[in-house]
mmCIF file of C-alpha atoms and ligand atoms in Angstrom:
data_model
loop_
_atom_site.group_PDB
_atom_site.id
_atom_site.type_symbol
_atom_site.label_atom_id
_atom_site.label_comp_id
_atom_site.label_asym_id
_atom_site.label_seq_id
_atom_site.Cartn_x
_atom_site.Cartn_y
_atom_site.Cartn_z
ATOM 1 C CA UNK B 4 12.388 -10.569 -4.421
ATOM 2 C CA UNK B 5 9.715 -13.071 -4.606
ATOM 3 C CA UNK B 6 5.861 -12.491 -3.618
ATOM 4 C CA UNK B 7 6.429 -15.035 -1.234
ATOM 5 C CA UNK B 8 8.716 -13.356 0.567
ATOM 6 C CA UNK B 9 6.178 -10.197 1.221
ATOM 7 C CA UNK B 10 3.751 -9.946 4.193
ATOM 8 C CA UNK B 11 0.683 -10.596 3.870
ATOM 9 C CA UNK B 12 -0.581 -6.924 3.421
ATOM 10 C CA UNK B 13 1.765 -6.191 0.508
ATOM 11 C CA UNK B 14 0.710 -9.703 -1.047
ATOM 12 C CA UNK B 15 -3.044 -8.467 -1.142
ATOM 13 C CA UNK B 16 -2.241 -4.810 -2.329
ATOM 14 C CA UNK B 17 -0.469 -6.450 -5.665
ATOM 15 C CA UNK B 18 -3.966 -8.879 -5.645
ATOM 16 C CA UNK B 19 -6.054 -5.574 -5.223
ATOM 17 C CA UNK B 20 -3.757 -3.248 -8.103
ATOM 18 C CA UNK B 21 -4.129 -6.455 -10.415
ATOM 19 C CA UNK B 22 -7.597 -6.395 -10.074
ATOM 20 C CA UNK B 23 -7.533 -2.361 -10.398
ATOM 21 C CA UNK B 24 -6.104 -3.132 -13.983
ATOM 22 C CA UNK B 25 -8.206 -5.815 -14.977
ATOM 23 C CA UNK B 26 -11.330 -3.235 -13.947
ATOM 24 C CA UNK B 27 -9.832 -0.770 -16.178
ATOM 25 C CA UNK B 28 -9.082 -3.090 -18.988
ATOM 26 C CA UNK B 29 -12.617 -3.766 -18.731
ATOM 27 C CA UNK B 30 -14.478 -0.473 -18.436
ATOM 28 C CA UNK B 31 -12.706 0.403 -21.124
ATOM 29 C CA UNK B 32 -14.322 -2.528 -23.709
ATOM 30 C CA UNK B 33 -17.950 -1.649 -24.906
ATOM 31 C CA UNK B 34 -20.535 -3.931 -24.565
ATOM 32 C CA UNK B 35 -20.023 -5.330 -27.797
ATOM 33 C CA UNK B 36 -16.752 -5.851 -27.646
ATOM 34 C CA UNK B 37 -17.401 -8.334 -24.594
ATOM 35 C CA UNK B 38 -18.890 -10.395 -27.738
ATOM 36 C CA UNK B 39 -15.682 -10.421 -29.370
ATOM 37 C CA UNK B 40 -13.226 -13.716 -29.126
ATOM 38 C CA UNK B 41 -9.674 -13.797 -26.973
ATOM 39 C CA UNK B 42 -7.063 -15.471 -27.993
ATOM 40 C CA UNK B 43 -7.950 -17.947 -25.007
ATOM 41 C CA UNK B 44 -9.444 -21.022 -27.734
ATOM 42 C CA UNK B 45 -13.206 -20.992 -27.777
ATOM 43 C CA UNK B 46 -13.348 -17.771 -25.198
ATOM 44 C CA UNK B 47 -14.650 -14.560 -25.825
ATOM 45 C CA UNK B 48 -14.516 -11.879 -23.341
ATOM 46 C CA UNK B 49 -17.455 -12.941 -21.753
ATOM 47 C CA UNK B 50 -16.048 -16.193 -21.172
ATOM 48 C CA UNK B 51 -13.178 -14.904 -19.698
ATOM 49 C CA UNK B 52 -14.853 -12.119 -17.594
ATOM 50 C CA UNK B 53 -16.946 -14.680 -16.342
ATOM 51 C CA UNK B 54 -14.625 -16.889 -15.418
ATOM 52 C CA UNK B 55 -12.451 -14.114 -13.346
ATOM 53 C CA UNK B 56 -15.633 -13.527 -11.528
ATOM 54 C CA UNK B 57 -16.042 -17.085 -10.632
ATOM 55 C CA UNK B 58 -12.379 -17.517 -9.701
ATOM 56 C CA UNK B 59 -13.078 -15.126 -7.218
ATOM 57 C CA UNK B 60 -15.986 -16.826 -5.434
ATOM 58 C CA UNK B 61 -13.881 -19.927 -5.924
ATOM 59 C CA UNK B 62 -11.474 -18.675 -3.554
ATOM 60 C CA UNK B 63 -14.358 -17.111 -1.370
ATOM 61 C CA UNK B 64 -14.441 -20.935 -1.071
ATOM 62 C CA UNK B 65 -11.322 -21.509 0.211
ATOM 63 C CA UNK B 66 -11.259 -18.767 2.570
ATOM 64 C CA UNK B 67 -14.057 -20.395 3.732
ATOM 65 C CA UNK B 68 -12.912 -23.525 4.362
ATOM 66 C CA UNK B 69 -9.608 -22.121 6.292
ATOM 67 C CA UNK B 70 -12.214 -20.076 8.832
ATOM 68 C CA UNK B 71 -14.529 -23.240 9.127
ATOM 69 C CA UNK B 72 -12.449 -26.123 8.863
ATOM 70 C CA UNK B 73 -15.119 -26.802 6.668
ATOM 71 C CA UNK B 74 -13.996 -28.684 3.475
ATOM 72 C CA UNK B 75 -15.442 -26.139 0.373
ATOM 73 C CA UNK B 76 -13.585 -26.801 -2.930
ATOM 74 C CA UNK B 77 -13.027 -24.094 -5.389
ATOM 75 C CA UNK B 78 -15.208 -25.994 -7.859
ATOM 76 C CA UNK B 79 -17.340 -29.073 -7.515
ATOM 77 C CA UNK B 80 -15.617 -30.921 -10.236
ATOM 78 C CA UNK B 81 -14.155 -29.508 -13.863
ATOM 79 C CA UNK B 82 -17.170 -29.781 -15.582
ATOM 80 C CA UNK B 83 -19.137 -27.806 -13.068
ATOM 81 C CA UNK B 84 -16.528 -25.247 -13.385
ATOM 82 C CA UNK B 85 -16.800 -25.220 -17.263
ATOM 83 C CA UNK B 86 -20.444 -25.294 -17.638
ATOM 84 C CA UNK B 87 -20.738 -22.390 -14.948
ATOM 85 C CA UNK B 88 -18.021 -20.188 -17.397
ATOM 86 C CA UNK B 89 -20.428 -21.467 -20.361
ATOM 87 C CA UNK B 90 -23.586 -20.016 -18.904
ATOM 88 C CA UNK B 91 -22.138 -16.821 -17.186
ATOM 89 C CA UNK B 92 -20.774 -15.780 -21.219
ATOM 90 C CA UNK B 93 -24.439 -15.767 -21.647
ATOM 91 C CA UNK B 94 -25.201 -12.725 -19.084
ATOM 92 C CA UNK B 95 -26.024 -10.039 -20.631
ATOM 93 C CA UNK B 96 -23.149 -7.293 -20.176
ATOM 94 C CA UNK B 97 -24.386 -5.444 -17.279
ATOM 95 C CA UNK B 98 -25.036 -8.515 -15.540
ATOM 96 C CA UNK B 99 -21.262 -9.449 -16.142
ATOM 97 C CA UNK B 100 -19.941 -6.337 -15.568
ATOM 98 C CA UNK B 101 -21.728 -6.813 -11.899
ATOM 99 C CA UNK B 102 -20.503 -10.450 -11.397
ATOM 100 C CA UNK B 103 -16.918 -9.224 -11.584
ATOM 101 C CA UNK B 104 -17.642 -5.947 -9.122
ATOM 102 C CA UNK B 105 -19.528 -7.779 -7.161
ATOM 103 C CA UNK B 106 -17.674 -11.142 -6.448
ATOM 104 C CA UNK B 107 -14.342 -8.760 -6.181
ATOM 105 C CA UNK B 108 -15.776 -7.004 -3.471
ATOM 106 C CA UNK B 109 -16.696 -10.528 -1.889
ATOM 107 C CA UNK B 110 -13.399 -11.944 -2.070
ATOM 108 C CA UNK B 111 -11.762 -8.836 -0.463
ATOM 109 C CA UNK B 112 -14.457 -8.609 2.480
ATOM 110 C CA UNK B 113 -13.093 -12.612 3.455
ATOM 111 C CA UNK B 114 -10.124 -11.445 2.922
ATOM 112 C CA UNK B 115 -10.409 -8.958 5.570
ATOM 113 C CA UNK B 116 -12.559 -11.339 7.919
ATOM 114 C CA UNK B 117 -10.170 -13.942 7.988
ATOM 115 C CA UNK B 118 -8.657 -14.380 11.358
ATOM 116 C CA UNK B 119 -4.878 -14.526 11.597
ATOM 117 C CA UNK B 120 -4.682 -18.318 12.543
ATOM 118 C CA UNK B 121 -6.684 -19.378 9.345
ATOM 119 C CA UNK B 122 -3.903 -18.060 6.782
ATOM 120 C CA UNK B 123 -1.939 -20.755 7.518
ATOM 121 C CA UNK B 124 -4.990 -23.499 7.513
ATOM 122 C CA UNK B 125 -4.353 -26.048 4.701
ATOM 123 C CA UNK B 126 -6.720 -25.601 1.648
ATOM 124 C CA UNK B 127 -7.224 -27.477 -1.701
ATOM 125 C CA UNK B 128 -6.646 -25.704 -5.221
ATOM 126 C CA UNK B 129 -8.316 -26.985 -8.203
ATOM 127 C CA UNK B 130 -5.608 -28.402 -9.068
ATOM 128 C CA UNK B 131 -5.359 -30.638 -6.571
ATOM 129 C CA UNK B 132 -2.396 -28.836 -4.290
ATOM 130 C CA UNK B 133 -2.649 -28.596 -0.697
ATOM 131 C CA UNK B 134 -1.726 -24.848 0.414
ATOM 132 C CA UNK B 135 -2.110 -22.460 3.116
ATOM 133 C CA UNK B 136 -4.955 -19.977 2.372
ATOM 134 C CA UNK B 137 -2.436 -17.022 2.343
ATOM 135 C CA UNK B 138 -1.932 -18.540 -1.162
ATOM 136 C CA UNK B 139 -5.230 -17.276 -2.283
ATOM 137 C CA UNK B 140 -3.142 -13.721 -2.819
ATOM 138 C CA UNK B 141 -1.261 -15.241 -4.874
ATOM 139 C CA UNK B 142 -3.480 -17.358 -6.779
ATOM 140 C CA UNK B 143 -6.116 -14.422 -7.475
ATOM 141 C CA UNK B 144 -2.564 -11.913 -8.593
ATOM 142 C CA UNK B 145 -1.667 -14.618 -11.048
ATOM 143 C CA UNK B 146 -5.458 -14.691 -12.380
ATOM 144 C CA UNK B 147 -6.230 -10.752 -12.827
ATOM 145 C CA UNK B 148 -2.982 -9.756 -14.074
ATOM 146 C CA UNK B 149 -2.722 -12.500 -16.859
ATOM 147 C CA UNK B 150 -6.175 -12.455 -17.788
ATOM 148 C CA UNK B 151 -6.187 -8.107 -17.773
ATOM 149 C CA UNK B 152 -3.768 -9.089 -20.580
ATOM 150 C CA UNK B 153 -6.041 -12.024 -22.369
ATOM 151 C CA UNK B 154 -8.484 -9.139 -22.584
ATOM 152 C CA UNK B 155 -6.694 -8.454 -25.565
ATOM 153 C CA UNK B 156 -7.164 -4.415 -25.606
ATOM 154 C CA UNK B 157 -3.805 -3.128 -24.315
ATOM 155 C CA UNK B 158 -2.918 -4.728 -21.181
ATOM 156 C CA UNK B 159 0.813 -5.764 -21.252
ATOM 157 C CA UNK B 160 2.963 -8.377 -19.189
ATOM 158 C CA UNK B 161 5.600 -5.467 -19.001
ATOM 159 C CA UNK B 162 2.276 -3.805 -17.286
ATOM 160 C CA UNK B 163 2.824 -6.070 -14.353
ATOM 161 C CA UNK B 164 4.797 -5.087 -11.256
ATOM 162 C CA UNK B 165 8.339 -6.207 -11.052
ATOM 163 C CA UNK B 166 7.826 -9.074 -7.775
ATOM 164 C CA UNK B 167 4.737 -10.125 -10.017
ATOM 165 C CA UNK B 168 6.902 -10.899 -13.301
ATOM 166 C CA UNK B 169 9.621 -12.687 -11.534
ATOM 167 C CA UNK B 170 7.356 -14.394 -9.347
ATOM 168 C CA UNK B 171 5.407 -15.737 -12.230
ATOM 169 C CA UNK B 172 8.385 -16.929 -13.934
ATOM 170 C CA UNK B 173 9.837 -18.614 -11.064
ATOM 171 C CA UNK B 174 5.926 -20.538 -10.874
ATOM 172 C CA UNK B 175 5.768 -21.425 -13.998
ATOM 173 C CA UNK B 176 9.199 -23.043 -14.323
ATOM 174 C CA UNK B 177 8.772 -24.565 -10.858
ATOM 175 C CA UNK B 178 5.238 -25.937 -11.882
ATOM 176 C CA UNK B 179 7.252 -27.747 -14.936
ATOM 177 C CA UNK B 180 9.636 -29.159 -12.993
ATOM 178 C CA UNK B 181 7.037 -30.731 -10.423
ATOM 179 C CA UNK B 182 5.588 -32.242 -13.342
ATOM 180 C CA UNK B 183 8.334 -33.151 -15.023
ATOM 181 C CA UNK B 184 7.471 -31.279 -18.068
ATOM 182 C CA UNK B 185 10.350 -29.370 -20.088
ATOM 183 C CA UNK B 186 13.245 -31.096 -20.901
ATOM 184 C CA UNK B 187 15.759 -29.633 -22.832
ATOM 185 C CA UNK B 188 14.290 -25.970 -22.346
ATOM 186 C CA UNK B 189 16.643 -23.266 -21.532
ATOM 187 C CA UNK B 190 15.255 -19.613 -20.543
ATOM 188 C CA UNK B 191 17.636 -17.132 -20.537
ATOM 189 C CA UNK B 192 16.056 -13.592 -19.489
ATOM 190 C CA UNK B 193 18.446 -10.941 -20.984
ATOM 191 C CA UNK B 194 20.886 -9.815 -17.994
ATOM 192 C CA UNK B 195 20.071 -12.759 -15.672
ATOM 193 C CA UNK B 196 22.156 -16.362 -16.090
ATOM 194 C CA UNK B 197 20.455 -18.488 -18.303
ATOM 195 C CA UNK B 198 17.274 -21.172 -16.555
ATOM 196 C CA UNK B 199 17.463 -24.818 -17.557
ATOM 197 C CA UNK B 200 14.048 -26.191 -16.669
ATOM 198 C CA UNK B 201 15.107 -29.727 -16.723
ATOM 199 C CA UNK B 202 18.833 -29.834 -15.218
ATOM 200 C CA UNK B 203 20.008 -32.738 -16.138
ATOM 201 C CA UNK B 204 18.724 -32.832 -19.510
ATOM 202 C CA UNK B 205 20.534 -32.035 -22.868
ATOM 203 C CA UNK B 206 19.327 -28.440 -24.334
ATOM 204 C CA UNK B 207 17.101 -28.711 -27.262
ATOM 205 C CA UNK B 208 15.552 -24.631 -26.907
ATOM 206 C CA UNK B 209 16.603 -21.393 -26.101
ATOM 207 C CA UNK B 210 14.183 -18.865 -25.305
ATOM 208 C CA UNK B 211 15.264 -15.812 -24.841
ATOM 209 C CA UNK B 212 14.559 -12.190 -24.278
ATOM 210 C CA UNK B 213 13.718 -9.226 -21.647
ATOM 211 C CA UNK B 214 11.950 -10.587 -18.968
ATOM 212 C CA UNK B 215 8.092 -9.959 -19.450
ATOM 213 C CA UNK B 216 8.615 -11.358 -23.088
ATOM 214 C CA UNK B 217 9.513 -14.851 -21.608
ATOM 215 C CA UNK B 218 7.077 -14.650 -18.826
ATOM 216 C CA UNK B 219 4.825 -14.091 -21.237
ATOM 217 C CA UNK B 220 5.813 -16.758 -23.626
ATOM 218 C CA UNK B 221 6.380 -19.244 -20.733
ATOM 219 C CA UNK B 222 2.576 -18.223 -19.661
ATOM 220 C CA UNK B 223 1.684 -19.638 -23.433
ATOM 221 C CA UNK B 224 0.693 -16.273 -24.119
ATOM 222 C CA UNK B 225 2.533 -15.913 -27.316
ATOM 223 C CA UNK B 226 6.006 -15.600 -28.995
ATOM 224 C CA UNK B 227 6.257 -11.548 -28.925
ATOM 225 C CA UNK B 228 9.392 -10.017 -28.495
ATOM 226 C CA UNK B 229 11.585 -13.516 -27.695
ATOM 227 C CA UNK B 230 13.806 -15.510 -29.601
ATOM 228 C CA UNK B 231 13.112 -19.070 -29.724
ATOM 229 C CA UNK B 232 16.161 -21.433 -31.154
ATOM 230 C CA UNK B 233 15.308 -25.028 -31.647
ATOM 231 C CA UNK B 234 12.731 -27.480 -31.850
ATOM 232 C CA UNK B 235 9.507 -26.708 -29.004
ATOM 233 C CA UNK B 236 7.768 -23.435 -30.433
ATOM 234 C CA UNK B 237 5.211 -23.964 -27.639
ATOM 235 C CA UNK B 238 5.820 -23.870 -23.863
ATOM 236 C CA UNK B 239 4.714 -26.913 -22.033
ATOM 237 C CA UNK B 240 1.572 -26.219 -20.649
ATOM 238 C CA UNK B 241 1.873 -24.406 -16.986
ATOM 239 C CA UNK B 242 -1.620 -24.717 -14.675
HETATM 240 ZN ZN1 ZN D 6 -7.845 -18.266 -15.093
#
């Protein structure tokens, strides 16, 4: 079962329950601890609550754009987007704390408001891929689930729904393979036939393990419970 293949509804509940656990990750720092470093380089928590916050007015943007026609990027350019993450880690916590609730609660009122035609309306990600705006479930699951984890105080990918996990894996490998990134690299999730990212090319790496342990590591989230034979100790980079 991929996430694709759930309606609509179901696609924003896991959206909603990721953001649930990100929320709880989150109440459950101190305001000091927002002050602490992830193990996202040169991020502390600020950075990164900052930056979920954002996200989610970023794809305010794009839900935007599919009800107007409008074009509304997620982000001006990438420096806008970094220098915005730069000065919202300056907020003092409370302020922080209230970007995240209240840009949340933004994202899920155009979520609501958006009229049936506009799902399918073509939008741009920051990345440059043209996508229906249904894909702004997606894209905002993928954010709040991985980055509940980057929190760094307990969240775990074996946290994640099932759909969520294989649907991530089955992204990240697919993003490679657009790119043409991965050669040689060989995924083989215990109980499930083993996942050459590059088909035609000769195996160099086997990583292996249960599945949220190679999500995790293919998310370059760590080597934590896999087994990694071979020579590339670091996944190729995903978004
Ligand atoms: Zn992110």
């Amino acid at each position: 079962m991929s996430f694709q293949d759930l309606s609509l509804a179901e696609q924003l509940t896991l959206a909603r329950r990721g953001t649930a656990f990100f929320a709880q990750r989150l109440a459950e720092l101190t305001d000091a601890q927002l002050s602490e470093p992830t193990a996202l380089e040169g991020w502390s928590r600020r950075h990164l609550v900052a930056h979920v916050g954002y996200n989610a007015a970023a794809l305010c943007r794009l839900t935007d754009w599919a009800a107007s026609g409008v074009e509304s990027p997620m982000y001006a350019s990438a420096e806008q987007r970094g220098q915005e993450i730069a000065e919202g880690a300056t907020l003092s916590a409370a302020a922080l704390r209230n970007l995240f609730t209240h840009t949340v609660a933004r994202l899920d009122e155009k979520w609501r408001n958006l009229p049936a035609s506009a799902w399918s309306a073509q939008v741009r990600t920051a990345q440059g891929r043209t996508v229906p705006a249904s894909e702004t479930a997606w894209m905002r699951t993928r954010e709040v689930w991985i980055h509940a984890v980057d929190l760094g105080n307990g969240g775990r990918f074996g946290d994640f729904p099932g759909v969520v996990t294989d649907s991530l894996l089955a992204d990240i490998v697919g993003m490679w393979q657009k790119k043409g990134l991965g050669a040689g690299l060989v995924l083989e999730v215990d109980g499930c036939a083993p996942i050459a990212v590059q088909e035609h090319s000769a195996p160099t790496t086997k990583v292996s393990g249960p599945l949220a342990a190679v999500v995790r590591w293919a998310a370059g989230r760590g080597a934590v419970g896999v087994n990694v034979e071979g020579d590339a100790q670091e996944p190729p980079r995903w978004l």
